[in-house]
């Protein structure tokens, strides 16, 4: 889990926060693709990224990745 101490996600955005081009930032700041791409990556690796309802302060994201049983090959940069 990752939690921040911000003001949280507006209720109107909660249902669409992982859709492409959705952003709470002002127009012209960012693309609204960060959470969309992050969730897509998690799904492609059989993991998941989810938003958990917070207690009114901050935002909590849950990140889960599958356990790898096979030997891991280190990638060269």
Short mmCIF file of C-alpha atoms in Angstrom, two decimals:
data_model
loop_
_atom_site.label_atom_id
_atom_site.label_comp_id
_atom_site.label_asym_id
_atom_site.label_seq_id
_atom_site.Cartn_x
_atom_site.Cartn_y
_atom_site.Cartn_z
CA UNK A 1 0.00 0.00 0.00
CA UNK A 2 1.07 3.54 -0.77
CA UNK A 3 -0.56 6.42 1.07
CA UNK A 4 -0.13 10.14 0.74
CA UNK A 5 -1.18 12.91 3.09
CA UNK A 6 -2.98 15.04 0.47
CA UNK A 7 -6.61 16.04 0.27
CA UNK A 8 -7.68 12.73 -1.29
CA UNK A 9 -9.43 12.06 -4.58
CA UNK A 10 -12.63 13.92 -5.27
CA UNK A 11 -15.68 11.63 -5.11
CA UNK A 12 -16.64 12.63 -8.67
CA UNK A 13 -13.32 11.24 -9.98
CA UNK A 14 -13.17 7.98 -8.00
CA UNK A 15 -15.05 5.88 -10.55
CA UNK A 16 -12.96 7.09 -13.48
CA UNK A 17 -9.52 7.67 -11.94
CA UNK A 18 -7.93 4.78 -13.90
CA UNK A 19 -9.40 5.83 -17.27
CA UNK A 20 -7.10 7.47 -19.84
CA UNK A 21 -6.88 11.27 -19.87
CA UNK A 22 -8.61 11.68 -16.49
CA UNK A 23 -6.82 14.15 -14.25
CA UNK A 24 -7.51 16.41 -11.32
CA UNK A 25 -4.76 18.77 -12.45
CA UNK A 26 -5.46 22.00 -14.31
CA UNK A 27 -5.69 21.86 -18.12
CA UNK A 28 -2.25 21.75 -19.73
CA UNK A 29 -0.59 20.13 -16.70
CA UNK A 30 0.12 16.45 -17.26
CA UNK A 31 -1.67 14.08 -19.60
CA UNK A 32 -3.93 12.08 -17.30
CA UNK A 33 -2.23 8.85 -18.34
CA UNK A 34 -0.19 8.03 -15.22
CA UNK A 35 -2.69 5.90 -13.30
CA UNK A 36 -4.09 4.41 -16.52
CA UNK A 37 -0.62 3.23 -17.62
CA UNK A 38 0.30 2.07 -14.12
CA UNK A 39 -2.82 -0.11 -13.87
CA UNK A 40 -2.24 -1.43 -17.39
CA UNK A 41 1.29 -2.47 -16.44
CA UNK A 42 0.03 -4.20 -13.31
CA UNK A 43 -2.58 -6.13 -15.30
CA UNK A 44 -0.02 -7.17 -17.93
CA UNK A 45 2.14 -8.66 -15.18
CA UNK A 46 -0.87 -10.38 -13.52
CA UNK A 47 -0.87 -7.92 -10.66
CA UNK A 48 -3.27 -5.17 -9.78
CA UNK A 49 -3.48 -1.54 -8.76
CA UNK A 50 -6.52 -0.36 -6.84
CA UNK A 51 -7.74 2.69 -4.99
CA UNK A 52 -8.86 2.10 -1.42
CA UNK A 53 -11.36 4.37 0.24
CA UNK A 54 -9.43 6.48 2.70
CA UNK A 55 -10.46 7.96 6.01
CA UNK A 56 -10.93 11.41 4.52
CA UNK A 57 -7.27 12.41 4.54
CA UNK A 58 -4.94 11.33 1.79
CA UNK A 59 -5.21 8.61 -0.80
CA UNK A 60 -4.33 4.93 -0.49
CA UNK A 61 -3.37 2.82 -3.50
CA UNK A 62 -2.92 -0.94 -3.23
CA UNK A 63 -0.28 -2.48 -5.47
CA UNK A 64 -0.03 -6.24 -5.80
CA UNK A 65 2.46 -8.16 -7.93
CA UNK A 66 2.52 -11.92 -8.47
CA UNK A 67 5.14 -13.98 -6.75
CA UNK A 68 7.81 -15.28 -9.12
CA UNK A 69 8.71 -18.91 -8.49
CA UNK A 70 11.19 -19.34 -11.32
CA UNK A 71 14.73 -18.00 -11.28
CA UNK A 72 14.86 -14.34 -12.14
CA UNK A 73 16.99 -13.18 -15.07
CA UNK A 74 18.59 -9.83 -14.41
CA UNK A 75 18.05 -7.40 -17.24
CA UNK A 76 20.93 -5.40 -18.57
CA UNK A 77 20.32 -1.63 -18.85
#
